[in-house]
Amino acid sequence: MKGRINNKMGEIRISSDVIALYAGTAAVECFGIVGMAAVSMKDGLVKLLKRESLARGIHVQIEDNHIGLEFHVIVAYGVSICAVADNLIANVKYKVEEFTGMEVDKINIYVEGVRVID
């Protein structure tokens, strides 16, 4: 599924994979986010993803040039999950809308784990 933007020169199509990678990069910059998580459906284990595979922890849905995002994250121990989630939503919404020119309608955050950071 791709987002489409029409301008006077033609049409721009943005892949959902590009949006996922950009949103993941913006998300891990937020305070309190340790990283993206991948959940194994087979055994239910949660795995912290490396920077190269951030997009695996994000699901992007595009309908009529409106974006919906789902994040599977691991947060730092001792931080307010509500504050971290609010910060992530505000930061990612702004950056993705500026990057794509499309509106972000919803952002769902699934906290898959907590990690202690040294």
Coordinates of N, CA and C in Angstrom, one line a residue:
M1 N 0.8 -1.2 0.0 CA 0.0 0.0 0.0 C 0.9 1.2 0.0
K2 N 0.6 2.2 -0.8 CA 1.4 3.4 -0.9 C 0.6 4.6 -0.8
G3 N 1.2 5.7 -0.2 CA 0.5 7.0 -0.2 C 0.8 7.7 -1.5
R4 N -0.2 8.4 -1.9 CA -0.1 9.2 -3.2 C -0.3 10.7 -2.9
I5 N 0.5 11.4 -3.5 CA 0.4 12.9 -3.4 C 0.5 13.4 -4.9
N6 N -0.5 14.2 -5.3 CA -0.5 14.8 -6.6 C 0.0 16.2 -6.5
N7 N 0.9 16.6 -7.4 CA 1.3 18.0 -7.6 C 1.2 18.4 -9.0
K8 N 1.7 19.6 -9.4 CA 1.6 20.0 -10.7 C 2.5 19.3 -11.7
M9 N 3.5 18.6 -11.2 CA 4.5 17.9 -12.0 C 4.1 16.4 -12.2
G10 N 3.2 15.9 -11.4 CA 2.8 14.5 -11.5 C 2.4 13.9 -10.1
E11 N 2.7 12.7 -9.9 CA 2.3 12.0 -8.7 C 3.5 11.4 -8.0
I12 N 3.4 11.6 -6.7 CA 4.5 11.0 -5.8 C 3.9 9.9 -5.0
R13 N 4.5 8.7 -5.0 CA 4.1 7.6 -4.2 C 5.1 7.2 -3.2
I14 N 4.6 7.1 -2.0 CA 5.5 6.8 -0.8 C 5.2 5.4 -0.3
S15 N 6.1 4.5 -0.3 CA 5.9 3.2 0.2 C 5.7 3.2 1.7
S16 N 4.9 2.2 2.2 CA 4.7 2.1 3.6 C 6.0 1.7 4.4
D17 N 6.9 1.0 3.7 CA 8.2 0.6 4.3 C 9.0 1.8 4.6
V18 N 9.0 2.8 3.7 CA 9.7 4.0 3.9 C 9.2 4.8 5.1
I19 N 7.9 4.9 5.2 CA 7.2 5.5 6.3 C 7.5 4.8 7.6
A20 N 7.5 3.5 7.6 CA 7.8 2.7 8.8 C 9.2 2.9 9.3
L21 N 10.2 3.0 8.4 CA 11.6 3.2 8.7 C 11.8 4.6 9.3
Y22 N 11.2 5.6 8.7 CA 11.3 7.0 9.2 C 10.6 7.1 10.5
A23 N 9.4 6.5 10.7 CA 8.7 6.6 12.0 C 9.5 5.9 13.1
G24 N 10.1 4.8 12.8 CA 10.9 4.0 13.7 C 12.1 4.8 14.2
T25 N 12.8 5.5 13.2 CA 13.9 6.3 13.5 C 13.5 7.5 14.4
A26 N 12.4 8.1 14.1 CA 11.9 9.2 15.0 C 11.5 8.7 16.4
A27 N 11.0 7.5 16.5 CA 10.5 6.9 17.7 C 11.7 6.6 18.7
V28 N 12.7 6.0 18.2 CA 13.9 5.7 19.1 C 14.6 6.9 19.5
E29 N 14.4 8.0 18.9 CA 15.0 9.3 19.4 C 14.3 9.8 20.7
C30 N 13.1 9.3 20.9 CA 12.3 9.8 22.1 C 12.8 9.3 23.4
F31 N 12.8 10.1 24.4 CA 13.2 9.8 25.7 C 12.4 8.6 26.3
G32 N 13.0 7.6 26.8 CA 12.3 6.5 27.5 C 12.1 5.3 26.5
I33 N 12.3 5.5 25.3 CA 12.2 4.4 24.3 C 13.5 3.7 24.2
V34 N 13.6 2.4 24.5 CA 14.8 1.6 24.4 C 14.9 1.1 23.0
G35 N 13.8 0.7 22.3 CA 13.9 0.3 20.9 C 12.5 -0.3 20.5
M36 N 12.5 -0.8 19.3 CA 11.3 -1.4 18.7 C 11.4 -2.9 19.1
A37 N 10.2 -3.5 19.2 CA 10.2 -4.9 19.6 C 9.5 -5.8 18.5
A38 N 10.0 -7.0 18.4 CA 9.3 -8.0 17.5 C 8.8 -9.1 18.3
V39 N 7.6 -9.4 18.2 CA 7.0 -10.5 19.0 C 6.8 -11.7 18.1
S40 N 7.4 -12.8 18.6 CA 7.3 -14.1 17.9 C 5.9 -14.7 18.1
M41 N 5.2 -14.9 17.1 CA 3.8 -15.5 17.2 C 3.9 -16.9 17.7
K42 N 5.0 -17.6 17.3 CA 5.1 -19.0 17.6 C 5.2 -19.3 19.1
D43 N 6.1 -18.5 19.8 CA 6.4 -18.8 21.2 C 6.1 -17.6 22.1
G44 N 5.7 -16.5 21.6 CA 5.3 -15.3 22.3 C 6.5 -14.5 22.9
L45 N 7.7 -14.8 22.5 CA 8.9 -14.1 23.0 C 9.0 -12.7 22.3
V46 N 9.5 -11.8 23.1 CA 9.7 -10.4 22.6 C 11.2 -10.2 22.4
K47 N 11.6 -9.7 21.2 CA 13.0 -9.5 20.9 C 13.2 -8.0 20.6
L48 N 14.3 -7.5 21.1 CA 14.6 -6.1 20.8 C 15.3 -6.0 19.5
L49 N 14.8 -5.2 18.6 CA 15.3 -5.1 17.2 C 16.5 -4.1 17.1
K50 N 17.4 -4.4 16.3 CA 18.5 -3.6 16.0 C 18.1 -2.4 15.1
R51 N 18.9 -1.4 15.0 CA 18.6 -0.2 14.2 C 18.3 -0.6 12.7
E52 N 18.9 -1.6 12.2 CA 18.7 -2.0 10.8 C 17.3 -2.5 10.5
S53 N 16.7 -3.0 11.5 CA 15.4 -3.6 11.3 C 14.3 -3.0 12.1
L54 N 14.3 -1.7 12.3 CA 13.3 -0.9 13.1 C 11.9 -1.1 12.5
A55 N 11.8 -1.2 11.2 CA 10.5 -1.2 10.5 C 9.7 -2.4 10.9
R56 N 10.4 -3.5 11.4 CA 9.6 -4.7 11.7 C 8.8 -4.5 13.0
G57 N 9.1 -3.5 13.8 CA 8.3 -3.3 15.0 C 7.2 -2.3 14.8
I58 N 6.9 -1.9 13.5 CA 5.9 -0.9 13.2 C 5.0 -1.4 12.1
H59 N 3.7 -1.2 12.2 CA 2.8 -1.5 11.2 C 2.2 -0.2 10.7
V60 N 2.2 0.0 9.3 CA 1.7 1.2 8.7 C 0.5 0.8 7.9
Q61 N -0.5 1.7 8.0 CA -1.8 1.5 7.3 C -2.1 2.8 6.6
I62 N -2.2 2.8 5.3 CA -2.5 4.0 4.5 C -3.9 3.9 3.8
E63 N -4.8 4.8 4.1 CA -6.1 4.8 3.4 C -6.4 6.3 3.1
D64 N -6.6 6.5 1.8 CA -7.0 7.9 1.3 C -6.0 8.9 1.8
N65 N -4.7 8.6 1.7 CA -3.6 9.5 2.2 C -3.7 9.9 3.7
H66 N -4.3 9.0 4.5 CA -4.3 9.2 5.9 C -3.5 8.0 6.5
I67 N -2.6 8.2 7.4 CA -1.7 7.2 7.9 C -2.1 6.8 9.3
G68 N -2.1 5.5 9.5 CA -2.3 4.9 10.8 C -1.0 4.1 11.2
L69 N -0.5 4.3 12.4 CA 0.7 3.6 12.8 C 0.5 2.8 14.1
E70 N 1.1 1.6 14.1 CA 1.2 0.8 15.3 C 2.6 0.5 15.7
F71 N 3.0 0.9 16.9 CA 4.3 0.7 17.4 C 4.4 -0.4 18.4
H72 N 5.3 -1.3 18.3 CA 5.6 -2.3 19.4 C 7.0 -1.9 20.0
V73 N 6.9 -1.4 21.2 CA 8.1 -0.8 21.8 C 8.5 -1.4 23.1
I74 N 9.8 -1.2 23.4 CA 10.3 -1.6 24.7 C 10.7 -0.3 25.4
V75 N 10.2 0.0 26.6 CA 10.5 1.2 27.3 C 11.5 1.0 28.4
A76 N 12.1 2.1 28.8 CA 13.1 2.1 29.9 C 12.5 1.9 31.2
Y77 N 13.1 1.2 32.1 CA 12.6 1.0 33.5 C 12.6 2.3 34.3
G78 N 11.5 2.6 35.0 CA 11.5 3.7 35.9 C 10.9 5.0 35.2
V79 N 10.5 5.0 34.0 CA 9.9 6.1 33.3 C 8.4 6.0 33.3
S80 N 7.7 7.1 33.2 CA 6.3 7.1 33.1 C 5.9 6.7 31.7
I81 N 5.2 5.5 31.6 CA 4.8 5.0 30.3 C 3.9 6.0 29.6
C82 N 3.0 6.7 30.4 CA 2.1 7.7 29.8 C 2.9 8.8 29.2
A83 N 3.9 9.3 29.9 CA 4.6 10.5 29.4 C 5.5 10.1 28.2
V84 N 6.0 8.9 28.2 CA 6.8 8.4 27.1 C 5.9 8.3 25.9
A85 N 4.7 7.7 26.0 CA 3.8 7.5 24.9 C 3.3 8.9 24.4
D86 N 3.0 9.8 25.2 CA 2.6 11.1 24.8 C 3.7 11.8 24.0
N87 N 4.9 11.7 24.5 CA 6.1 12.2 23.8 C 6.3 11.6 22.4
L88 N 6.2 10.2 22.4 CA 6.4 9.5 21.1 C 5.3 9.9 20.1
I89 N 4.0 10.0 20.5 CA 3.0 10.4 19.6 C 3.2 11.8 19.0
A90 N 3.5 12.7 19.9 CA 3.7 14.1 19.4 C 4.9 14.2 18.5
N91 N 6.0 13.6 18.8 CA 7.2 13.6 18.0 C 7.0 12.9 16.7
V92 N 6.5 11.7 16.7 CA 6.3 10.9 15.4 C 5.3 11.6 14.5
K93 N 4.2 12.0 15.1 CA 3.1 12.6 14.3 C 3.7 13.8 13.5
Y94 N 4.4 14.7 14.3 CA 4.9 15.9 13.6 C 5.9 15.5 12.5
K95 N 6.9 14.7 12.8 CA 7.9 14.3 11.9 C 7.4 13.6 10.7
V96 N 6.5 12.7 10.8 CA 5.9 11.9 9.7 C 5.1 12.8 8.8
E97 N 4.3 13.7 9.4 CA 3.5 14.6 8.6 C 4.3 15.5 7.8
E98 N 5.4 16.0 8.4 CA 6.3 16.9 7.7 C 7.0 16.2 6.6
F99 N 7.4 14.9 6.8 CA 8.2 14.1 5.9 C 7.3 13.7 4.7
T100 N 6.1 13.3 4.9 CA 5.3 12.7 3.9 C 4.3 13.7 3.2
G101 N 3.9 14.7 4.0 CA 2.8 15.6 3.5 C 1.4 15.0 3.7
M102 N 1.3 13.9 4.3 CA 0.1 13.2 4.6 C -0.3 13.4 6.1
E103 N -1.6 13.2 6.4 CA -2.0 13.4 7.8 C -1.9 12.0 8.5
V104 N -1.4 12.1 9.8 CA -1.4 10.9 10.6 C -2.7 10.9 11.5
D105 N -3.6 10.0 11.3 CA -4.8 9.9 12.0 C -4.8 9.2 13.3
K106 N -4.0 8.1 13.4 CA -4.0 7.4 14.6 C -2.6 6.8 14.8
I107 N -2.2 6.7 16.1 CA -1.0 6.1 16.5 C -1.3 5.2 17.7
N108 N -1.1 3.9 17.5 CA -1.3 2.9 18.6 C 0.0 2.5 19.1
I109 N 0.2 2.4 20.4 CA 1.5 2.0 21.0 C 1.2 0.8 21.9
Y110 N 2.0 -0.3 21.6 CA 2.0 -1.5 22.4 C 3.3 -1.6 23.1
V111 N 3.3 -1.5 24.4 CA 4.5 -1.7 25.2 C 4.7 -3.2 25.4
E112 N 5.7 -3.7 24.8 CA 6.0 -5.2 24.8 C 7.0 -5.6 25.9
G113 N 7.6 -4.6 26.5 CA 8.6 -5.0 27.5 C 9.2 -3.8 28.2
V114 N 10.0 -4.0 29.3 CA 10.7 -3.0 30.0 C 12.1 -3.4 30.2
R115 N 13.0 -2.5 30.0 CA 14.5 -2.8 30.1 C 15.1 -1.8 31.0
V116 N 16.1 -2.3 31.8 CA 16.9 -1.5 32.7 C 18.0 -1.0 31.8
I117 N 18.3 0.3 31.9 CA 19.4 0.9 31.1 C 20.5 1.3 32.0
D118 N 21.7 1.0 31.7 CA 22.9 1.4 32.6 C 23.2 2.8 32.4

